[in-house]
Every structure is written in structure tokens, then in C-alpha cells.
């Protein structure tokens, strides 16, 4: 800096530097409500109390920045999972797109059922049918080819009810939680039952979560040379099923530490919530309860998608917050 | 900042802020040689040329910061691997420490061989014997218990030749490479054939590499409740063998992108080097060649530990740099 600079300009330069270097801190200290899409109430207060307790130096519950890990389920927690998981809608669309190359599919379930829109027959094929559909649509290609395929689908597919791209069927209140946690020095990581390769291409743009802060279901990878270039191919053998007890395992493998905050919405998140909140010190566990048929969906104990039964029963004893989408969220989706 | 502050103090405050916020940049722009332990020569020039080409805005080979991923093998690349991998020395010491609880080991190989220092018999037990030793010393406990055990060993164990802790048998020239790459906006990640849980407890202090930037061999994890707390237990089933073709797979799983620079020293790094350097654009592959019996060790094609044969043969055609420890490194270890 040149000595001729005036103090005012120096102060401006200093401010610019602080803002550039510490965007999180600057955002956190900005004026106004950091969670504007959350209605005033116990859940919002509990989130803010938790952040204050764990990030205020000198607080009895202060947590060093390196230990500030918050984990978020994706389907039903960060974006819509009804009437069908987006990734399964993708798989069905891929079967339709690939069908001309597979005339034999017209005669053989589960493919025949998909192509005939015979959802009853599709359900009858059970886990085996599902595995076949996932295998032909997700494996036998490089992660890069899959990535391009997923991005192309996301660019054109529309949610059947909301008639907008799936990546816009994300929850505005949760975007605010992600941003606020990051502003307070947390790493915000996604721990999805969907596949890692499906999440990575778009999660950074949608949620601000980079590829290496995502845990998901993985397949084994084969390494080999193709035209002189080292390439990986996704195999159909599952490496990690990132659901239920697989979520704590996936978190430990990826980050090597126990989270101090966890957000979920279904029984598949039970173990992740339990692993997080039974650790020592101040902890936060939160369940998004879908009770808003008017603006989104209402489902819990009886749903085949995103069933919330065991975790809902356990929530009071485990001191997990149960957020009512209807009552706690002033809005559901971001403006687009 | 108060208006009464003098410009000099403001400049000092500004400098302090820049240094605090941007240590990498500050270090990179500091005066002097960024690789002082490297003798002048082709290897050092090639490293600096690569960094200049990939990080200078406007360069034809410029690489965006998010894509700047550099991967480093550990054993033999960042620290000494002779006369025995440190992790195997740890396992043998653990067998000795646990022996009083297992009187039956006195009669049964591979344990009898370890306890009798009968290395010939130990080698005869082969892979099965090795797997048994790893199982009893590395699995059946929580990652946290293992972490404490590994740290306790590292605090007291000494390298048999250099008579210093293993964490001080690390290579000063490579510490400078790690720091310089980070200063130029690279993520520097370790990709070790050793286990992830063995690397994580000490790599940040030794190398500046945090737990989530390490890839290593992993075991499957079991999740369950113990005394009301969710706990993981390491199982003896291998999840990822992070060696050879497992290295590119581990890198893709952890980071979701192909590195642009790779550092290794043995045939176990062949596929990682190939995966890195056959990608499009400017790439760097480097092999540390142990040819310095006076200061460290001299071994390559015939060694059972850290064999370097296939990769040494392929290096010229693959345009991998082969660094001579004897000729290129002005010093080997850091001062302690």
C-alpha cells in the first residue's frame, strides 16, 4: 500500500479485505434476521441458541472451528422427495431414453413395466427389479459420463406437481440454515441415501456444498486404460449403502469425526441423528416433518417414501427438534 | 477501526490481516527460494515451471483453483518406509503389548513368530498371517480407541536407524513441496496404502493435511449403541485397499475429480500416477527414487518394501520425473 493513500481509502481497502477474506463472518454479522423464512418459535430459537452456545468464545459449550461439522440428509430434508425420489425419476427416464437400444426390454420386467408405465408391476419386481434398473442406468460407465447424463436430465426434467426443475424444488428455510451454519464456521455436509455421483454435479450450485463434502451411496470403481487414458468405470456392486447405519459409517469414513448437528426427515436418518446427538457436549438434532399438504406434502408413519415412524416416536426422548413445515416455515421454496 | 489510528498503524493492521487471512499467498510471495532443500536442477525447475504454468492467470495451462488437486503417497514419498513400514512396526509392537492377554499366542503363528522375533517364520505365514496380525491390532475397536492407541505408539516409538520418532522421519524437501503447492491454491491430499485411521491422527501436525484430505485403506464399520451412545466399530473386512488400482478409485470417491499432480515412489503408485498424468491439460508426475544409502536408503527394483520396478521402467515414456534423493535433495530430514 502506498503511503500517499488517505486513511479513508485505507479503511475502505481494509474493509474490502475483511469482506473478501471472511465472507462467513461478514454475512453472520450482517443486519437483519439470518433465518427470515423461519417463523418465530421454538425451533428457530433452538437453532439460534445452539449456534450461539457453540460458537461464542468463552461459552461453556464452545466448539473449536475444526470440530464444527453439521450433516444434512438430502431427500425430504433439503429438497422434495415426493411423489418419487428424484433419483428414481431420473432412473425411469433413463430406461425410457435407453429403450430403443434394448428391444428385449419390451418383453422383460422390470423394464417392460417402466416402459408401459405399469407401476403396479414395477413394484412387484421388488428389490431385484430396482437393482436391475439402477444397474443399467447408473453403472458400467465412467463417473464423468454419468455426471454429464445427470446434468442433462436435471436441466430438462420438471417436478410433476411444481413444474419446475428439481434443483429448484429445494427448501428456502434449509438454504438459510446451511448459509448460517457456514457463516458460523461450520462445514455443512450432505449425507444422502442417494448416490454420491448423482449428488456431486449440482450440490455446490444448489446448496453451496462442494463435491468433497458430500457422502452418498457408492458403487465400487474399476480402474483401467481406455485409449491410453486412465479411466474409472462404475461397477454394479454397492460399496457403501449410505442409509440407516450406513450414514454414521459414511460420515466417519469421509470426515473422521462425529458431527455436532444433524438434520434429517425420515427413519433412514435415525442412526445419523443418534450418532450425532449421543456424542458428548452440546448437540443439535432436527427432523423436518412434512405436514403441509397445501404447500408441499403431508406424510410420515405410513409413507413408502421417506417414512418417518421410529424417529418420530423417539424424538421427544432423544430431544430431537421436530420442525413442522406448515407452522415453522414462512415459505417453502426459493423465488426463481 | 478507529479514525484516530495513524496510517502506520493501519498499515501494520492491514499487513497483519493479510498475513492472517492469506498465509498461503503471503508465503508464496515471500522472498527467497520456496524450495530451499532442493538442489538446483531439472526436477526443481520442472516443479516450479508446472506451478507457474497452472496458476498464472492468462497462462495457456491455467487451472482454476477448484481443480488444483495434488496427491501424495505417504510411505517412501513423504516419510521413511525402510526397513519396515511404520504401520507394520506399530502392528508388531501392538502384538507384543497385547500378548499378556493372549497366552495362546505363544504357541501359534503368526503371533509366536512375532513374540520370538522369528522374522523368517513370520514371512512364511504370508498374507494370511499378515491379515491376522492386522485384524487383532487394527479392528474390533472404535476409530477413537484406535486413534489413541496409534498416537500413544507414535509418541514413544523410535525409528531403529534414525533414533527419532517416525513423525520426524519425514522428508524436508517434500514438506516444502506440500507448503508451496498449498500456497499456490492446491489442495494437497495424501493417498496412502496404509490405513486411513492410522494416517489421520498425526498427518495434520506433520504435513498440514487435515483428516478429510486423506485417502487410505479402510475397513468396513459397524454402527451400534454402547452404553446409550452411538459408536462405530472397525470390522476386519477390507472396504478399500488403497494401493495400485485402488488409489484412483479412492481419489475419485473422496474428491470426485482427477488430480493434476501426483507424487509417489513405488509400483503401488503406478495407477495413481497414470490416472493423474493421462488426463487432459498440463500434468505433473514425480517419483522419489531412493538412491541414497548414506543419508537414507537405496532400493528400487528388488526391494520387498516399496518396490520400484514397473514405474521406473515406464517413467521416461510417461514423462514422470524421477527425483534422485542423493542428487536432488540438499537435505533429507527437518531439524528437530
XYZ file of N, CA and C in Angstrom, chain B residues 221-331:
333
model
N -17.182 -50.496 8.662
C -17.502 -50.032 10.010
C -18.886 -50.539 10.400
N -19.006 -50.963 11.643
C -20.313 -51.367 12.167
C -20.809 -50.293 13.119
N -22.082 -49.920 12.972
C -22.659 -48.922 13.867
C -23.574 -49.595 14.887
N -23.474 -49.203 16.140
C -24.372 -49.720 17.169
C -24.333 -48.847 18.403
N -25.194 -49.156 19.369
C -25.233 -48.407 20.621
C -24.363 -49.094 21.656
N -23.594 -48.302 22.401
C -22.821 -48.837 23.529
C -23.018 -47.888 24.704
N -23.638 -48.382 25.751
C -23.946 -47.540 26.922
C -24.694 -46.273 26.518
N -25.661 -46.433 25.634
C -26.507 -45.311 25.252
C -25.894 -44.352 24.257
N -24.669 -44.641 23.813
C -24.027 -43.742 22.860
C -23.811 -44.466 21.525
N -24.109 -43.787 20.435
C -23.863 -44.377 19.116
C -22.383 -44.493 18.866
N -21.910 -45.690 18.564
C -20.472 -45.912 18.374
C -20.225 -46.750 17.126
N -19.099 -46.505 16.493
C -18.669 -47.304 15.357
C -17.590 -48.286 15.811
N -17.608 -49.460 15.198
C -16.572 -50.456 15.444
C -15.954 -50.844 14.102
N -14.637 -50.855 14.051
C -13.940 -51.226 12.826
C -13.967 -52.743 12.665
N -14.461 -53.212 11.534
C -14.527 -54.648 11.258
C -13.268 -55.089 10.508
N -13.056 -56.395 10.433
C -11.830 -56.871 9.770
C -11.993 -56.983 8.257
N -13.194 -56.750 7.755
C -13.393 -56.817 6.307
C -12.888 -55.532 5.651
N -11.991 -55.683 4.678
C -11.444 -54.509 3.997
C -12.521 -53.877 3.121
N -12.605 -52.563 3.202
C -13.570 -51.784 2.435
C -12.915 -51.288 1.149
N -11.767 -50.651 1.278
C -10.980 -50.204 0.121
C -9.523 -50.544 0.380
N -8.887 -51.270 -0.552
C -7.439 -51.476 -0.489
C -6.819 -50.369 -1.330
N -6.284 -49.370 -0.646
C -5.850 -48.154 -1.334
C -4.419 -48.304 -1.840
N -4.254 -49.198 -2.777
C -2.944 -49.449 -3.361
C -3.166 -49.819 -4.827
N -2.204 -49.522 -5.676
C -2.341 -49.859 -7.095
C -3.602 -49.236 -7.671
N -4.451 -50.053 -8.352
C -5.668 -49.505 -8.964
C -6.680 -48.986 -7.936
N -6.497 -49.350 -6.661
C -7.372 -48.813 -5.624
C -7.136 -47.325 -5.378
N -5.958 -46.821 -5.735
C -5.688 -45.395 -5.476
C -6.544 -44.463 -6.335
N -6.607 -44.674 -7.660
C -7.529 -43.817 -8.423
C -8.977 -43.940 -7.922
N -9.397 -45.154 -7.570
C -10.770 -45.331 -7.071
C -10.967 -44.551 -5.773
N -10.001 -44.633 -4.879
C -10.111 -43.904 -3.613
C -10.123 -42.398 -3.815
N -9.322 -41.933 -4.754
C -9.281 -40.492 -5.048
C -10.630 -40.027 -5.593
N -11.174 -40.801 -6.530
C -12.455 -40.404 -7.135
C -13.559 -40.405 -6.087
N -13.547 -41.398 -5.208
C -14.575 -41.473 -4.178
C -14.464 -40.283 -3.225
N -13.240 -39.941 -2.858
C -13.075 -38.901 -1.852
C -13.236 -37.497 -2.426
N -12.759 -37.256 -3.634
C -12.696 -35.885 -4.131
C -13.525 -35.646 -5.383
N -13.897 -36.720 -6.080
C -14.746 -36.548 -7.259
C -14.075 -35.847 -8.418
N -12.755 -35.816 -8.429
C -12.083 -35.255 -9.592
C -10.700 -35.871 -9.753
N -10.163 -35.737 -10.967
C -8.838 -36.277 -11.282
C -7.784 -35.277 -10.828
N -6.741 -35.744 -10.126
C -5.684 -34.803 -9.724
C -4.939 -34.294 -10.950
N -4.222 -33.181 -10.778
C -3.358 -32.725 -11.864
C -1.877 -32.892 -11.515
N -1.582 -33.287 -10.283
C -0.196 -33.572 -9.910
C -0.191 -34.761 -8.958
N 0.774 -35.664 -9.138
C 0.858 -36.853 -8.282
C 2.316 -37.129 -7.944
N 2.544 -37.517 -6.695
C 3.887 -37.816 -6.183
C 3.874 -39.206 -5.557
N 4.787 -40.061 -6.016
C 4.846 -41.407 -5.470
C 6.278 -41.892 -5.431
N 6.461 -43.178 -5.073
C 7.824 -43.708 -5.060
C 7.902 -45.186 -5.387
N 6.741 -45.845 -5.603
C 6.806 -47.298 -5.799
C 5.762 -47.732 -6.821
N 5.820 -49.012 -7.161
C 4.865 -49.533 -8.133
C 3.424 -49.444 -7.643
N 3.237 -49.379 -6.352
C 1.882 -49.190 -5.817
C 1.280 -47.842 -6.192
N 2.134 -46.937 -6.672
C 1.656 -45.613 -7.084
C 1.470 -45.506 -8.599
N 1.754 -46.617 -9.310
C 1.735 -46.567 -10.774
C 0.395 -46.038 -11.302
N -0.683 -46.661 -10.873
C -2.000 -46.283 -11.405
C -2.377 -44.853 -10.999
N -1.993 -44.441 -9.813
C -2.277 -43.062 -9.401
C -1.533 -42.067 -10.289
N -0.282 -42.375 -10.579
C 0.499 -41.513 -11.472
C -0.106 -41.507 -12.877
N -0.475 -42.695 -13.341
C -1.036 -42.806 -14.687
C -2.375 -42.080 -14.793
N -3.246 -42.305 -13.786
C -4.568 -41.658 -13.763
C -4.395 -40.142 -13.788
N -3.429 -39.647 -13.045
C -3.203 -38.207 -12.961
C -2.656 -37.654 -14.268
N -1.613 -38.317 -14.797
C -0.874 -37.680 -15.897
C -1.458 -37.974 -17.264
N -2.403 -38.914 -17.369
C -3.032 -39.131 -18.679
C -4.298 -38.300 -18.843
N -4.630 -37.489 -17.857
C -5.755 -36.570 -18.030
C -5.373 -35.452 -18.997
N -6.365 -34.714 -19.486
C -6.078 -33.628 -20.429
C -5.427 -32.432 -19.742
N -4.646 -31.663 -20.495
C -4.033 -30.446 -19.941
C -2.698 -30.734 -19.289
N -2.124 -29.695 -18.706
C -0.806 -29.796 -18.087
C -0.882 -30.679 -16.846
N 0.076 -31.590 -16.696
C 0.086 -32.547 -15.596
C 1.491 -32.700 -15.054
N 1.597 -33.153 -13.815
C 2.903 -33.419 -13.214
C 2.871 -34.770 -12.504
N 3.824 -35.627 -12.847
C 4.002 -36.892 -12.138
C 5.444 -36.975 -11.665
N 5.652 -37.318 -10.403
C 7.011 -37.335 -9.855
C 7.216 -38.577 -8.994
N 8.371 -39.213 -9.203
C 8.754 -40.391 -8.429
C 9.976 -40.059 -7.585
N 9.884 -40.300 -6.287
C 11.051 -40.177 -5.404
C 11.853 -41.472 -5.517
N 13.095 -41.357 -6.001
C 13.941 -42.541 -6.179
C 14.921 -42.619 -5.000
N 14.817 -43.700 -4.253
C 15.661 -43.881 -3.063
C 17.012 -44.447 -3.491
N 17.969 -43.551 -3.685
C 19.301 -43.952 -4.166
C 20.374 -43.364 -3.247
N 20.041 -43.253 -1.975
C 20.898 -42.519 -1.043
C 21.125 -43.341 0.223
N 21.963 -44.380 0.086
C 22.216 -45.268 1.230
C 22.899 -44.535 2.370
N 23.642 -43.485 2.033
C 24.383 -42.773 3.082
C 23.428 -42.024 3.997
N 22.497 -41.281 3.429
C 21.628 -40.460 4.261
C 20.291 -41.120 4.577
N 19.860 -42.063 3.691
C 18.579 -42.732 3.954
C 18.712 -44.193 3.525
N 18.140 -44.593 2.402
C 18.276 -45.972 1.923
C 18.393 -45.944 0.397
N 18.939 -47.022 -0.146
C 18.995 -47.188 -1.601
C 18.301 -48.493 -1.963
N 17.206 -48.381 -2.710
C 16.451 -49.587 -3.103
C 15.551 -49.221 -4.262
N 15.251 -50.196 -5.094
C 14.232 -49.991 -6.124
C 13.679 -51.315 -6.624
N 14.247 -51.877 -7.712
C 13.577 -52.988 -8.404
C 13.495 -54.278 -7.594
N 14.429 -54.465 -6.649
C 14.475 -55.749 -5.954
C 13.885 -55.697 -4.545
N 13.456 -54.536 -4.116
C 13.038 -54.390 -2.718
C 11.661 -55.022 -2.483
N 11.507 -55.645 -1.300
C 10.187 -56.151 -0.930
C 9.315 -55.037 -0.370
N 9.957 -54.019 0.119
C 9.226 -52.858 0.653
C 9.432 -51.700 -0.300
N 8.332 -51.172 -0.795
C 8.431 -50.028 -1.690
C 9.109 -50.356 -3.011
N 8.814 -51.524 -3.570
C 9.451 -51.892 -4.836
C 9.125 -50.875 -5.936
N 10.175 -50.452 -6.628
C 10.008 -49.515 -7.742
C 10.626 -50.163 -8.961
N 9.814 -50.763 -9.781
C 10.324 -51.513 -10.927
C 9.558 -51.092 -12.181
N 8.297 -51.485 -12.228
C 7.462 -51.177 -13.391
C 7.375 -49.660 -13.603
N 7.185 -48.905 -12.540
C 7.028 -47.451 -12.680
C 8.346 -46.793 -13.091
N 9.471 -47.374 -12.646
C 10.779 -46.825 -13.027
C 11.033 -47.047 -14.514
N 10.640 -48.222 -14.983
C 10.788 -48.525 -16.414
C 9.900 -47.612 -17.257
N 8.709 -47.380 -16.772
C 7.735 -46.609 -17.562
C 7.976 -45.105 -17.512
N 8.724 -44.649 -16.521
C 8.824 -43.203 -16.269
C 9.205 -42.367 -17.499
N 10.233 -42.762 -18.271
C 10.597 -41.888 -19.405
C 9.449 -41.723 -20.403
N 8.803 -42.848 -20.749
C 7.728 -42.753 -21.727
C 6.534 -41.980 -21.172
N 6.256 -42.156 -19.885
C 5.134 -41.459 -19.260
C 5.490 -40.018 -18.902
N 6.738 -39.667 -19.093
C 7.238 -38.337 -18.719
C 7.030 -38.021 -17.242
N 7.240 -39.061 -16.422
C 7.249 -38.839 -14.977
C 8.674 -38.436 -14.582
N 8.776 -37.419 -13.755
C 10.080 -37.016 -13.242
C 10.581 -38.050 -12.252
N 11.840 -38.429 -12.341
C 12.431 -39.314 -11.342
C 13.438 -38.493 -10.541
N 13.079 -38.255 -9.276
C 13.926 -37.449 -8.410
C 14.953 -38.332 -7.728
N 16.204 -37.963 -7.851
C 17.254 -38.660 -7.115
C 17.378 -38.044 -5.729
N 17.123 -38.860 -4.718
C 17.268 -38.347 -3.351
C 18.707 -37.871 -3.109
N 19.654 -38.624 -3.647
C 21.072 -38.300 -3.426
C 21.455 -36.984 -4.103
N 21.002 -36.807 -5.353
C 21.471 -35.653 -6.121
C 20.572 -34.422 -5.967
N 19.266 -34.638 -5.833
C 18.336 -33.502 -5.893
C 18.026 -32.903 -4.531
N 18.234 -33.676 -3.479
C 17.850 -33.184 -2.156
C 19.091 -32.715 -1.398
N 19.117 -31.433 -1.047
C 20.227 -30.887 -0.280
C 20.198 -31.402 1.154
N 19.030 -31.723 1.639
C 18.905 -32.337 2.958
C 17.726 -33.295 2.899
